[in-house]
């Protein structure tokens, strides 16, 4: 076992909710040009993966998460998924934590894949819920509890997406999940009326990660209980996010609010007709188009069956990428 692999495992064993801080960027799985073909074999663009991971680390990302929704965890073959995660871990080389997406349609495959990713050196896992049937409270808690029992030394970041997983986690569920020591954080889609109840239910055991455009407001509401944000926009350029992090951590509210408004400006064309529900129908090709348009990432085409998208929606995503590239220049000085 290599030194870097051992170092990666050691990092995971020590990682807790109190270590969650800064910018947690979710990456796409860069695709070869033929990835939208149903007869394509290995569709991972490994050179683009290497460039993306190094760019993010060199530009100040605090952690990398893989294979969420736009990371195409559901459309990669098992061989592709494993090879991609291996490339990310190898490229990161222990410089930042890597939380590997391991969600499958069932508990046993998720555990098996999670074990493999940990053996490869992943800091922890990024886990949604099985997507086939809607899960009731006991099923949700049971799913994460079973994985935590099978992988007792593995930090888990959960993924609370009401569209992808057919419902939002309730404060009652968060309270029960907070009793599972492995669970250290949750990707939180959008802050709203339930946010404060969810934060209270999580206590100090789970850090809820607001979207970058919500981070300033979350911080004003709950202070140090919002020490980090999640984003995919680091794939479009990290300067904006570095500036936001610095402003929030230094207490420069006016500057943090200016940056937040700029970020929200870029998102206005990303959501078709302002609808998150519509966006969720096409978020894989829309996000990949956004990343490509920003010019720093070769995200490539979406893999089937999620490669169909209305052209006007696609152009809105490209405009969002171009807008991010513009404001990234503004904050690069």
Coordinates of C-alpha atoms in Angstrom, one line a residue:
X1 CA 0.0 0.0 0.0
X2 CA 1.4 3.4 -1.1
X3 CA 2.2 6.2 1.3
X4 CA -0.4 8.5 -0.4
X5 CA -3.0 5.8 0.0
X6 CA -2.2 5.3 3.7
X7 CA -2.2 9.1 4.1
X8 CA -5.6 9.3 2.5
X9 CA -7.1 6.7 4.8
X10 CA -5.6 8.3 7.8
X11 CA -7.1 11.7 6.8
X12 CA -10.5 10.0 6.6
X13 CA -10.3 8.4 10.0
X14 CA -9.6 11.8 11.6
X15 CA -12.2 13.8 9.6
X16 CA -15.2 15.0 11.6
X17 CA -17.9 17.7 11.4
X18 CA -15.6 20.1 13.1
X19 CA -13.2 19.8 10.2
X20 CA -15.8 20.8 7.6
X21 CA -14.8 24.3 6.5
X22 CA -14.6 26.3 3.3
X23 CA -15.5 25.4 -0.3
X24 CA -16.7 21.9 -1.1
X25 CA -16.8 21.7 -4.8
X26 CA -18.6 18.9 -6.7
X27 CA -17.0 17.9 -9.9
X28 CA -18.4 16.5 -13.2
X29 CA -17.1 13.3 -14.7
X30 CA -15.4 14.7 -17.9
X31 CA -16.5 12.8 -20.9
X32 CA -15.0 11.7 -24.2
X33 CA -16.7 13.2 -27.3
X34 CA -18.5 9.9 -28.0
X35 CA -19.9 9.5 -24.5
X36 CA -23.5 10.2 -25.6
X37 CA -23.4 7.1 -27.9
X38 CA -25.0 3.9 -26.4
X39 CA -22.2 1.7 -27.7
X40 CA -19.4 3.8 -26.2
X41 CA -17.1 1.9 -23.8
X42 CA -14.7 3.9 -21.6
X43 CA -16.1 7.4 -21.7
X44 CA -14.0 9.1 -19.0
X45 CA -11.7 11.8 -20.2
X46 CA -8.8 11.2 -17.8
X47 CA -6.6 14.1 -19.1
X48 CA -9.5 16.5 -18.5
X49 CA -10.0 15.0 -15.0
X50 CA -6.4 15.5 -14.1
X51 CA -6.5 19.1 -15.3
X52 CA -9.7 19.8 -13.4
X53 CA -8.6 18.4 -10.1
X54 CA -5.3 20.2 -10.2
X55 CA -7.0 23.5 -11.2
X56 CA -9.3 23.3 -8.2
X57 CA -6.6 22.5 -5.7
X58 CA -4.2 25.1 -7.1
X59 CA -7.0 27.7 -6.9
X60 CA -7.9 27.0 -3.3
X61 CA -10.7 24.4 -3.1
X62 CA -11.1 22.9 0.4
X63 CA -12.6 19.6 -0.6
X64 CA -13.7 17.7 -3.7
X65 CA -16.8 15.6 -4.0
X66 CA -17.5 13.3 -6.9
X67 CA -20.3 11.5 -8.7
X68 CA -23.4 13.3 -7.5
X69 CA -26.1 14.0 -10.0
X70 CA -24.2 16.1 -12.6
X71 CA -21.2 13.9 -11.7
X72 CA -23.2 11.1 -13.5
X73 CA -22.9 8.5 -10.7
X74 CA -26.0 6.9 -12.1
X75 CA -24.9 6.7 -15.8
X76 CA -21.3 5.6 -15.5
X77 CA -20.6 1.9 -15.8
X78 CA -19.1 0.4 -12.7
X79 CA -15.7 0.1 -14.5
X80 CA -15.8 3.8 -15.5
X81 CA -17.0 4.9 -12.0
X82 CA -14.1 3.1 -10.2
X83 CA -11.5 4.3 -12.7
X84 CA -12.7 7.9 -12.5
X85 CA -12.6 8.0 -8.7
X86 CA -9.1 6.4 -8.8
X87 CA -7.9 9.1 -11.1
X88 CA -9.3 11.9 -8.8
X89 CA -7.8 10.4 -5.7
X90 CA -4.4 9.8 -7.4
X91 CA -4.4 13.4 -8.8
X92 CA -5.4 14.9 -5.5
X93 CA -2.6 13.0 -3.8
X94 CA -3.8 13.8 -0.3
X95 CA -3.7 17.6 -0.8
X96 CA -7.4 18.0 -0.1
X97 CA -10.1 15.6 1.2
X98 CA -11.9 13.7 -1.5
X99 CA -15.4 12.4 -0.8
X100 CA -16.3 9.9 -3.4
X101 CA -19.9 9.5 -4.6
X102 CA -20.9 5.9 -4.1
X103 CA -24.7 5.9 -4.3
X104 CA -26.3 3.0 -6.0
X105 CA -29.9 1.6 -6.2
X106 CA -29.3 -0.6 -3.1
X107 CA -27.5 -0.9 0.2
X108 CA -25.2 -3.8 -0.6
X109 CA -23.7 -2.4 -3.8
X110 CA -23.3 1.0 -2.1
X111 CA -21.4 -0.6 0.8
X112 CA -19.2 -2.7 -1.6
X113 CA -18.4 0.4 -3.7
X114 CA -17.8 2.5 -0.6
X115 CA -15.3 -0.1 0.8
X116 CA -13.4 -0.1 -2.5
X117 CA -13.2 3.7 -2.6
X118 CA -11.9 3.8 1.0
X119 CA -9.3 1.2 0.1
X120 CA -8.3 3.4 -2.8
X121 CA -7.7 6.4 -0.5
X122 CA -11.0 8.4 -0.5
X123 CA -11.3 10.5 2.6
X124 CA -15.0 9.6 2.9
X125 CA -18.2 9.0 0.8
X126 CA -20.8 11.3 -0.7
X127 CA -24.1 9.5 -0.5
X128 CA -27.6 10.3 -1.7
X129 CA -30.5 7.8 -1.2
X130 CA -31.5 4.9 -3.5
X131 CA -33.6 6.6 -6.2
X132 CA -36.0 3.9 -7.3
X133 CA -38.7 4.1 -4.6
X134 CA -39.4 7.0 -2.3
X135 CA -37.9 6.3 1.1
X136 CA -39.9 6.8 4.3
X137 CA -38.1 8.0 7.5
X138 CA -37.2 4.5 8.7
X139 CA -35.8 3.5 5.3
X140 CA -33.7 6.7 5.1
X141 CA -32.2 6.3 8.6
X142 CA -31.8 2.5 8.0
X143 CA -29.9 3.0 4.8
X144 CA -27.4 5.4 6.3
X145 CA -27.2 3.4 9.5
X146 CA -26.4 0.2 7.6
X147 CA -23.7 1.8 5.7
X148 CA -22.2 3.5 8.8
X149 CA -22.2 0.1 10.5
X150 CA -20.5 -1.6 7.6
X151 CA -18.0 1.2 7.2
X152 CA -17.5 2.4 10.8
X153 CA -14.4 4.5 10.1
X154 CA -15.8 6.2 7.0
X155 CA -16.9 9.9 7.1
X156 CA -20.2 10.4 5.2
X157 CA -21.5 13.5 3.5
X158 CA -25.2 13.0 2.7
X159 CA -27.0 14.6 -0.2
X160 CA -30.4 16.2 0.5
X161 CA -32.0 16.9 -2.9
X162 CA -35.8 16.8 -2.8
X163 CA -36.1 16.4 -6.6
X164 CA -33.5 13.6 -7.1
X165 CA -34.6 11.7 -4.0
X166 CA -38.4 12.3 -4.0
X167 CA -38.6 14.4 -0.9
X168 CA -36.6 16.6 1.5
X169 CA -35.2 15.3 4.7
X170 CA -37.2 16.5 7.7
X171 CA -35.8 17.9 11.0
X172 CA -37.0 14.7 12.6
X173 CA -34.9 12.6 10.2
X174 CA -31.9 14.9 10.6
X175 CA -32.2 14.5 14.4
X176 CA -32.0 10.7 14.0
X177 CA -29.1 11.0 11.5
X178 CA -27.2 13.2 13.9
X179 CA -26.9 10.1 16.1
X180 CA -24.9 8.3 13.5
X181 CA -21.3 9.3 14.2
X182 CA -20.0 8.8 10.7
X183 CA -22.3 11.4 9.2
X184 CA -20.5 14.7 9.3
X185 CA -22.3 16.9 6.7
X186 CA -25.1 17.3 4.3
X187 CA -25.3 19.0 0.9
X188 CA -28.3 21.3 1.4
X189 CA -30.1 22.5 -1.7
X190 CA -31.6 25.8 -0.7
X191 CA -32.1 27.6 2.7
X192 CA -35.7 28.4 3.5
X193 CA -38.2 28.3 6.4
X194 CA -37.1 24.8 7.4
X195 CA -33.4 25.6 7.5
X196 CA -33.2 26.8 11.1
X197 CA -35.1 23.7 12.3
X198 CA -32.7 21.5 10.4
X199 CA -29.7 23.2 11.8
X200 CA -31.0 22.8 15.3
X201 CA -31.8 19.1 14.7
X202 CA -28.2 18.5 13.5
X203 CA -26.6 20.1 16.5
X204 CA -22.9 19.9 16.3
X205 CA -22.8 16.5 14.7
X206 CA -23.8 17.4 11.1
X207 CA -22.8 20.5 9.2
X208 CA -25.4 21.6 6.6
X209 CA -23.7 22.9 3.5
X210 CA -25.7 25.7 1.8
X211 CA -25.2 26.5 -1.8
X212 CA -22.6 29.2 -2.5
X213 CA -25.3 31.7 -3.3
X214 CA -26.9 31.1 0.1
X215 CA -23.8 30.9 2.2
X216 CA -23.7 34.6 3.2
X217 CA -27.4 34.4 4.4
X218 CA -26.8 31.1 6.2
X219 CA -23.9 32.6 8.0
X220 CA -25.9 35.6 9.1
X221 CA -28.6 33.2 10.4
X222 CA -26.5 30.6 12.2
X223 CA -22.9 31.9 12.4
X224 CA -20.2 29.3 12.8
X225 CA -22.8 26.5 12.3
X226 CA -22.4 27.3 8.6
X227 CA -18.6 27.0 8.2
X228 CA -18.7 25.7 4.6
X229 CA -20.7 25.8 1.4
X230 CA -21.1 23.4 -1.5
X231 CA -20.8 24.4 -5.1
X232 CA -20.3 23.2 -8.6
X233 CA -19.3 26.6 -9.8
X234 CA -15.6 26.1 -8.8
X235 CA -15.5 24.2 -12.1
X236 CA -16.2 27.5 -13.8
X237 CA -13.5 29.4 -11.8
X238 CA -12.5 29.5 -8.1
X239 CA -11.6 33.3 -7.8
X240 CA -15.2 34.2 -7.0
X241 CA -15.5 31.6 -4.3
X242 CA -12.1 32.4 -2.7
X243 CA -13.2 36.0 -2.5
X244 CA -16.6 35.0 -0.9
X245 CA -14.9 32.7 1.6
X246 CA -12.4 35.4 2.6
X247 CA -15.2 38.0 3.0
X248 CA -17.4 35.7 5.1
X249 CA -14.6 34.5 7.3
X250 CA -13.3 38.1 7.9
X251 CA -16.8 39.4 8.6
X252 CA -16.8 41.8 5.6
X253 CA -20.6 41.7 5.2
X254 CA -20.8 44.4 2.5
X255 CA -18.3 42.6 0.2
X256 CA -19.8 39.2 0.9
X257 CA -23.2 40.5 -0.1
X258 CA -21.8 42.0 -3.3
X259 CA -20.2 38.7 -4.3
X260 CA -23.4 36.8 -3.4
X261 CA -25.4 39.1 -5.7
X262 CA -22.9 38.6 -8.5
X263 CA -23.1 34.8 -8.1
X264 CA -26.9 35.0 -8.2
X265 CA -26.7 37.0 -11.3
X266 CA -24.9 34.1 -13.1
X267 CA -27.6 31.7 -12.0
X268 CA -30.5 33.6 -13.4
X269 CA -30.2 32.0 -16.8
X270 CA -29.3 28.5 -15.5
X271 CA -32.7 27.7 -14.1
X272 CA -35.3 27.5 -17.0
X273 CA -38.1 29.9 -16.3
X274 CA -36.7 30.3 -12.8
X275 CA -37.7 26.8 -12.0
X276 CA -35.5 24.4 -9.9
X277 CA -37.9 21.6 -10.8
X278 CA -37.4 22.2 -14.5
X279 CA -33.7 22.5 -14.0
X280 CA -33.7 19.1 -12.2
X281 CA -35.1 17.4 -15.3
X282 CA -32.0 18.4 -17.3
X283 CA -29.4 19.3 -14.7
X284 CA -26.7 17.0 -16.1
X285 CA -26.5 18.4 -19.6
X286 CA -27.2 21.9 -18.3
X287 CA -24.4 21.9 -15.8
X288 CA -21.9 20.3 -18.2
X289 CA -22.8 23.0 -20.8
X290 CA -22.3 25.7 -18.2
X291 CA -18.9 24.3 -17.2
X292 CA -17.8 24.0 -20.9
X293 CA -18.9 27.6 -21.6
X294 CA -16.9 29.0 -18.7
X295 CA -13.8 27.7 -20.5
X296 CA -11.8 26.0 -17.8
X297 CA -13.2 22.5 -17.9
X298 CA -13.8 20.0 -20.7
X299 CA -16.9 18.5 -19.2
X300 CA -18.0 16.9 -22.5
X301 CA -21.4 15.5 -23.4
X302 CA -23.9 14.0 -21.0
X303 CA -24.2 10.2 -21.0
X304 CA -27.4 8.5 -22.0
X305 CA -30.3 8.6 -21.2
X306 CA -29.9 12.1 -19.8
X307 CA -28.4 13.8 -22.9
X308 CA -31.7 15.2 -24.2
X309 CA -32.4 18.8 -23.4
X310 CA -34.3 21.8 -25.0
X311 CA -31.9 24.0 -26.9
X312 CA -33.1 27.2 -25.3
X313 CA -32.5 25.7 -21.9
X314 CA -29.0 24.7 -23.0
X315 CA -28.3 28.3 -24.2
X316 CA -29.3 29.6 -20.8
X317 CA -26.8 27.3 -19.2
X318 CA -24.1 28.4 -21.5
X319 CA -24.9 32.0 -20.7
X320 CA -24.6 31.2 -17.0
X321 CA -21.1 29.8 -17.6
X322 CA -20.1 32.9 -19.6
X323 CA -21.4 35.1 -16.8
X324 CA -19.4 33.2 -14.2
X325 CA -16.2 33.6 -16.4
X326 CA -16.9 37.3 -16.4
X327 CA -17.2 37.7 -12.6
X328 CA -14.3 35.4 -12.1
X329 CA -12.1 37.9 -13.8
X330 CA -13.5 40.6 -11.6
X331 CA -12.3 38.7 -8.4
X332 CA -9.1 37.4 -9.8
X333 CA -7.0 40.4 -8.8

